[in-house]
Amino acid sequence: DIQMTQSPSSLSASVGDRVTIACRASQTIHSYLNWYQQKPLKAPKLLIYGASSLQIGVPSRFSGSGSGTDFTLTINSLQPEDFATYYCQQTYTSPFTFGGGTKVEFK
Amino acid sequence: QVQLQESGPGLVKPSQTLSLTCTVTSGSISSANYYWNWIRQPAGKGPEWIGRIYTSGSTNYNPSLKSRVTMSLDTSKNQFSLKLSSVTAADTAVYYCARGWTGLRSDCFDYWGQGTLVTVSS
């Protein structure tokens, strides 16, 4: 199985901050990398697919980059509704696997 | 907008079979370019992909669960289902269904159900 490692596992930030979350795959996954946002007691919500494509309806302050094994999710100007847990997911090969999550907390 | 809704028992006894159904509305389960997934998430942990079923009926399961998983599709009802046999407490989790979409150099889960908690306990 491809292992997905996210860092950090948690971070504290303030409204207006720029936040960066990293995700590393244990082998190349090309651009088959997605990012999801999950709030408590809610289903994950797709933010970014194909490493850098913004899902329809997602604010443009979210962006993704990377290819191969190293990827980044950036949130520019963090908003109150962005405090949540973020997961990366690889869909290059089965079984599809998720990272351990990064919890973005209020500083 | 496509909506997915999980249904099934919230409590299953150890060694029994967990059975869930996902009903898809505002979209056909037979649409091309889509496939249908089950994912679970134990409390406080990350999601785990269980498997998927294509509109053709072919399936692809996570090897860690493959011996106990069966997925099926009912196009007449616009539903797909999950059966997980010989459950233990380790199978206690929130279970989600989700639509998978395949694009150019990408593959993602764009619509999810709200999730249903299944507890394995006697």
mmCIF file of C-alpha atoms in Angstrom:
data_model
loop_
_atom_site.group_PDB
_atom_site.id
_atom_site.type_symbol
_atom_site.label_atom_id
_atom_site.label_comp_id
_atom_site.label_asym_id
_atom_site.label_seq_id
_atom_site.Cartn_x
_atom_site.Cartn_y
_atom_site.Cartn_z
ATOM 1 C CA ASP A 1 0.000 0.000 0.000
ATOM 2 C CA ILE A 2 1.122 3.585 -0.606
ATOM 3 C CA GLN A 3 1.646 5.381 2.706
ATOM 4 C CA MET A 4 0.623 9.045 2.922
ATOM 5 C CA THR A 5 2.372 11.135 5.566
ATOM 6 C CA GLN A 6 1.071 14.564 6.489
ATOM 7 C CA SER A 7 2.869 17.255 8.443
ATOM 8 C CA PRO A 8 2.303 18.808 10.796
ATOM 9 C CA SER A 9 -0.349 16.725 12.546
ATOM 10 C CA SER A 10 -1.725 19.926 14.049
ATOM 11 C CA LEU A 11 -1.063 23.643 13.901
ATOM 12 C CA SER A 12 -2.320 26.796 15.547
ATOM 13 C CA ALA A 13 -3.078 29.820 13.418
ATOM 14 C CA SER A 14 -4.972 33.089 13.440
ATOM 15 C CA VAL A 15 -7.516 34.542 11.071
ATOM 16 C CA GLY A 16 -5.672 36.092 8.155
ATOM 17 C CA ASP A 17 -2.635 33.788 8.401
ATOM 18 C CA ARG A 18 -1.208 31.845 5.505
ATOM 19 C CA VAL A 19 -1.201 28.122 6.310
ATOM 20 C CA THR A 20 0.766 25.394 4.563
ATOM 21 C CA ILE A 21 0.211 21.652 5.012
ATOM 22 C CA ALA A 22 2.537 19.057 3.542
ATOM 23 C CA CYS A 23 1.772 15.560 2.295
ATOM 24 C CA ARG A 24 4.340 12.976 1.201
ATOM 25 C CA ALA A 25 3.660 9.703 -0.591
ATOM 26 C CA SER A 26 5.820 6.619 -0.043
ATOM 27 C CA GLN A 27 6.176 6.245 -3.833
ATOM 28 C CA THR A 28 5.320 8.338 -6.823
ATOM 29 C CA ILE A 29 1.625 9.040 -7.344
ATOM 30 C CA HIS A 30 2.127 11.538 -10.187
ATOM 31 C CA SER A 31 -0.724 14.045 -9.738
ATOM 32 C CA TYR A 32 -3.283 11.650 -8.244
ATOM 33 C CA LEU A 33 -3.510 13.582 -5.003
ATOM 34 C CA ASN A 34 -6.631 15.070 -3.459
ATOM 35 C CA TRP A 35 -7.228 17.285 -0.448
ATOM 36 C CA TYR A 36 -10.311 17.157 1.768
ATOM 37 C CA GLN A 37 -11.556 19.323 4.613
ATOM 38 C CA GLN A 38 -13.465 17.737 7.471
ATOM 39 C CA LYS A 39 -15.345 19.480 10.248
ATOM 40 C CA PRO A 40 -16.558 17.691 13.386
ATOM 41 C CA LEU A 41 -19.410 15.254 12.753
ATOM 42 C CA LYS A 42 -19.383 16.041 9.036
ATOM 43 C CA ALA A 43 -18.265 14.127 5.973
ATOM 44 C CA PRO A 44 -15.018 15.106 4.290
ATOM 45 C CA LYS A 45 -15.422 17.769 1.610
ATOM 46 C CA LEU A 46 -13.338 17.775 -1.563
ATOM 47 C CA LEU A 47 -11.201 20.903 -1.900
ATOM 48 C CA ILE A 48 -8.470 20.073 -4.435
ATOM 49 C CA TYR A 49 -8.195 17.214 -6.933
ATOM 50 C CA GLY A 50 -5.418 16.234 -9.299
ATOM 51 C CA ALA A 51 -2.939 17.927 -6.929
ATOM 52 C CA SER A 52 -3.803 21.467 -8.025
ATOM 53 C CA SER A 53 -7.339 21.726 -9.454
ATOM 54 C CA LEU A 54 -9.810 23.633 -7.319
ATOM 55 C CA GLN A 55 -13.154 21.879 -6.846
ATOM 56 C CA ILE A 56 -16.160 23.927 -7.989
ATOM 57 C CA GLY A 57 -17.458 26.169 -5.232
ATOM 58 C CA VAL A 58 -14.280 26.083 -3.124
ATOM 59 C CA PRO A 59 -12.854 29.538 -2.315
ATOM 60 C CA SER A 60 -9.771 30.582 -4.265
ATOM 61 C CA ARG A 61 -7.769 31.077 -1.051
ATOM 62 C CA PHE A 62 -7.247 27.293 -1.173
ATOM 63 C CA SER A 63 -4.542 26.035 -3.519
ATOM 64 C CA GLY A 64 -2.597 22.840 -4.066
ATOM 65 C CA SER A 65 0.766 22.101 -5.612
ATOM 66 C CA GLY A 66 3.240 19.304 -6.131
ATOM 67 C CA SER A 67 3.689 16.126 -8.117
ATOM 68 C CA GLY A 68 5.437 12.805 -7.717
ATOM 69 C CA THR A 69 5.785 12.285 -3.977
ATOM 70 C CA ASP A 70 5.611 15.754 -2.386
ATOM 71 C CA PHE A 71 2.515 17.913 -2.216
ATOM 72 C CA THR A 72 1.326 21.035 -0.444
ATOM 73 C CA LEU A 73 -2.025 22.532 0.480
ATOM 74 C CA THR A 74 -1.948 26.286 1.064
ATOM 75 C CA ILE A 75 -4.672 28.389 2.609
ATOM 76 C CA ASN A 76 -4.152 32.088 1.997
ATOM 77 C CA SER A 77 -5.741 34.428 4.538
ATOM 78 C CA LEU A 78 -7.262 31.843 6.882
ATOM 79 C CA GLN A 79 -10.946 32.447 7.608
ATOM 80 C CA PRO A 80 -12.933 31.378 10.712
ATOM 81 C CA GLU A 81 -14.724 28.667 8.750
ATOM 82 C CA ASP A 82 -11.360 27.108 7.756
ATOM 83 C CA PHE A 83 -10.629 25.726 11.217
ATOM 84 C CA ALA A 84 -10.970 22.022 10.537
ATOM 85 C CA THR A 85 -8.983 18.864 9.846
ATOM 86 C CA TYR A 86 -7.418 18.402 6.416
ATOM 87 C CA TYR A 87 -6.619 15.072 4.763
ATOM 88 C CA CYS A 88 -4.658 14.218 1.666
ATOM 89 C CA GLN A 89 -5.596 11.128 -0.360
ATOM 90 C CA GLN A 90 -3.875 9.262 -3.158
ATOM 91 C CA THR A 91 -5.953 7.701 -5.920
ATOM 92 C CA TYR A 92 -3.051 6.566 -8.116
ATOM 93 C CA THR A 93 -3.356 2.955 -7.125
ATOM 94 C CA SER A 94 -5.650 0.736 -5.099
ATOM 95 C CA PRO A 95 -6.056 0.611 -2.185
ATOM 96 C CA PHE A 96 -6.657 4.335 -2.069
ATOM 97 C CA THR A 97 -5.110 5.733 1.095
ATOM 98 C CA PHE A 98 -5.463 8.857 3.186
ATOM 99 C CA GLY A 99 -2.949 10.787 5.241
ATOM 100 C CA GLY A 100 -3.255 10.971 9.005
ATOM 101 C CA GLY A 101 -4.748 14.444 8.935
ATOM 102 C CA THR A 102 -3.718 17.952 9.948
ATOM 103 C CA LYS A 103 -5.884 19.740 12.470
ATOM 104 C CA VAL A 104 -5.913 23.513 12.045
ATOM 105 C CA GLU A 105 -6.754 25.110 15.364
ATOM 106 C CA PHE A 106 -7.346 28.657 16.489
ATOM 107 C CA LYS A 107 -4.326 30.279 18.101
ATOM 108 C CA GLN B 1 -26.908 18.420 -6.996
ATOM 109 C CA VAL B 2 -26.141 14.772 -6.337
ATOM 110 C CA GLN B 3 -26.991 13.549 -2.841
ATOM 111 C CA LEU B 4 -26.041 10.316 -1.119
ATOM 112 C CA GLN B 5 -27.643 8.880 1.997
ATOM 113 C CA GLU B 6 -26.477 5.864 3.994
ATOM 114 C CA SER B 7 -28.959 3.624 5.784
ATOM 115 C CA GLY B 8 -28.777 0.494 7.891
ATOM 116 C CA PRO B 9 -28.555 -0.780 11.468
ATOM 117 C CA GLY B 10 -26.544 1.296 13.881
ATOM 118 C CA LEU B 11 -25.745 -1.686 16.102
ATOM 119 C CA VAL B 12 -24.372 -5.029 14.967
ATOM 120 C CA LYS B 13 -23.382 -7.966 17.153
ATOM 121 C CA PRO B 14 -19.865 -9.420 16.973
ATOM 122 C CA SER B 15 -19.429 -12.152 14.331
ATOM 123 C CA GLN B 16 -22.517 -10.965 12.449
ATOM 124 C CA THR B 17 -22.706 -9.178 9.096
ATOM 125 C CA LEU B 18 -22.874 -5.415 8.782
ATOM 126 C CA SER B 19 -25.192 -4.327 5.954
ATOM 127 C CA LEU B 20 -25.511 -0.779 4.661
ATOM 128 C CA THR B 21 -27.203 0.795 1.671
ATOM 129 C CA CYS B 22 -26.442 4.090 -0.036
ATOM 130 C CA THR B 23 -29.251 5.792 -1.924
ATOM 131 C CA VAL B 24 -28.266 8.241 -4.647
ATOM 132 C CA THR B 25 -30.633 11.072 -5.579
ATOM 133 C CA SER B 26 -30.512 13.813 -8.214
ATOM 134 C CA GLY B 27 -28.193 11.723 -10.356
ATOM 135 C CA SER B 28 -28.083 8.306 -11.969
ATOM 136 C CA ILE B 29 -25.933 5.593 -10.468
ATOM 137 C CA SER B 30 -25.387 4.349 -14.034
ATOM 138 C CA SER B 31 -23.728 7.546 -15.268
ATOM 139 C CA ALA B 32 -20.444 7.099 -17.114
ATOM 140 C CA ASN B 33 -17.148 8.239 -15.555
ATOM 141 C CA TYR B 34 -18.391 7.548 -12.024
ATOM 142 C CA TYR B 35 -17.892 4.751 -9.537
ATOM 143 C CA TRP B 36 -19.263 4.248 -6.045
ATOM 144 C CA ASN B 37 -17.266 3.931 -2.853
ATOM 145 C CA TRP B 38 -17.504 2.940 0.773
ATOM 146 C CA ILE B 39 -15.174 4.573 3.306
ATOM 147 C CA ARG B 40 -15.094 4.240 7.066
ATOM 148 C CA GLN B 41 -13.634 6.341 9.835
ATOM 149 C CA PRO B 42 -13.137 5.136 13.418
ATOM 150 C CA ALA B 43 -13.518 7.812 16.071
ATOM 151 C CA GLY B 44 -10.504 10.114 16.184
ATOM 152 C CA LYS B 45 -8.801 8.503 13.183
ATOM 153 C CA GLY B 46 -8.416 9.178 9.497
ATOM 154 C CA PRO B 47 -10.651 7.726 6.786
ATOM 155 C CA GLU B 48 -10.071 4.203 5.455
ATOM 156 C CA TRP B 49 -11.184 3.267 1.960
ATOM 157 C CA ILE B 50 -13.141 -0.001 1.964
ATOM 158 C CA GLY B 51 -13.709 -0.439 -1.758
ATOM 159 C CA ARG B 52 -15.603 0.586 -4.853
ATOM 160 C CA ILE B 53 -18.077 -0.704 -7.373
ATOM 161 C CA TYR B 54 -18.347 0.392 -10.967
ATOM 162 C CA THR B 55 -21.577 0.811 -12.897
ATOM 163 C CA SER B 56 -20.688 -2.449 -14.680
ATOM 164 C CA GLY B 57 -20.857 -4.207 -11.327
ATOM 165 C CA SER B 58 -17.139 -4.913 -11.147
ATOM 166 C CA THR B 59 -15.551 -4.295 -7.770
ATOM 167 C CA ASN B 60 -12.242 -3.369 -6.215
ATOM 168 C CA TYR B 61 -11.723 -3.963 -2.479
ATOM 169 C CA ASN B 62 -9.095 -2.948 0.041
ATOM 170 C CA PRO B 63 -6.959 -6.092 0.556
ATOM 171 C CA SER B 64 -7.100 -5.543 4.316
ATOM 172 C CA LEU B 65 -10.863 -6.219 4.223
ATOM 173 C CA LYS B 66 -11.267 -8.124 0.969
ATOM 174 C CA SER B 67 -12.087 -11.503 2.516
ATOM 175 C CA ARG B 68 -15.048 -10.014 4.393
ATOM 176 C CA VAL B 69 -16.435 -7.407 1.965
ATOM 177 C CA THR B 70 -19.120 -7.645 -0.678
ATOM 178 C CA MET B 71 -20.481 -4.691 -2.635
ATOM 179 C CA SER B 72 -23.433 -4.678 -4.988
ATOM 180 C CA LEU B 73 -25.422 -2.290 -7.144
ATOM 181 C CA ASP B 74 -29.175 -1.946 -7.716
ATOM 182 C CA THR B 75 -29.652 0.377 -10.668
ATOM 183 C CA SER B 76 -33.448 0.109 -10.512
ATOM 184 C CA LYS B 77 -33.400 1.689 -7.070
ATOM 185 C CA ASN B 78 -30.349 3.905 -7.676
ATOM 186 C CA GLN B 79 -28.661 2.275 -4.705
ATOM 187 C CA PHE B 80 -25.458 0.454 -3.880
ATOM 188 C CA SER B 81 -24.722 -1.675 -0.851
ATOM 189 C CA LEU B 82 -22.002 -2.895 1.465
ATOM 190 C CA LYS B 83 -21.829 -6.135 3.403
ATOM 191 C CA LEU B 84 -19.025 -6.726 5.891
ATOM 192 C CA SER B 85 -19.008 -10.153 7.499
ATOM 193 C CA SER B 86 -17.619 -11.486 10.779
ATOM 194 C CA VAL B 87 -17.472 -8.060 12.379
ATOM 195 C CA THR B 88 -15.568 -7.282 15.568
ATOM 196 C CA ALA B 89 -15.286 -4.194 17.755
ATOM 197 C CA ALA B 90 -12.520 -2.990 15.429
ATOM 198 C CA ASP B 91 -15.165 -2.456 12.742
ATOM 199 C CA THR B 92 -16.928 0.188 14.832
ATOM 200 C CA ALA B 93 -16.781 3.394 12.807
ATOM 201 C CA VAL B 94 -18.697 6.008 10.890
ATOM 202 C CA TYR B 95 -19.354 4.551 7.453
ATOM 203 C CA TYR B 96 -19.593 6.858 4.437
ATOM 204 C CA CYS B 97 -20.617 6.292 0.860
ATOM 205 C CA ALA B 98 -19.136 8.548 -1.802
ATOM 206 C CA ARG B 99 -19.141 9.070 -5.549
ATOM 207 C CA GLY B 100 -15.853 8.613 -7.339
ATOM 208 C CA TRP B 101 -15.092 10.619 -10.444
ATOM 209 C CA THR B 102 -12.358 9.910 -12.965
ATOM 210 C CA GLY B 103 -10.946 12.806 -14.962
ATOM 211 C CA LEU B 104 -7.791 13.559 -16.901
ATOM 212 C CA ARG B 105 -4.867 12.633 -14.618
ATOM 213 C CA SER B 106 -7.161 12.733 -11.589
ATOM 214 C CA ASP B 107 -9.525 10.589 -9.602
ATOM 215 C CA CYS B 108 -11.445 11.903 -6.603
ATOM 216 C CA PHE B 109 -14.473 11.533 -4.338
ATOM 217 C CA ASP B 110 -16.623 14.557 -5.085
ATOM 218 C CA TYR B 111 -19.873 13.807 -3.270
ATOM 219 C CA TRP B 112 -20.231 12.087 0.096
ATOM 220 C CA GLY B 113 -23.101 10.912 2.235
ATOM 221 C CA GLN B 114 -23.465 12.344 5.724
ATOM 222 C CA GLY B 115 -22.189 9.126 7.292
ATOM 223 C CA THR B 116 -23.754 6.588 9.616
ATOM 224 C CA LEU B 117 -22.283 5.319 12.871
ATOM 225 C CA VAL B 118 -22.125 1.554 13.162
ATOM 226 C CA THR B 119 -21.251 0.127 16.556
ATOM 227 C CA VAL B 120 -20.239 -3.507 16.972
ATOM 228 C CA SER B 121 -21.260 -4.681 20.416
ATOM 229 C CA SER B 122 -23.148 -7.490 22.058
#
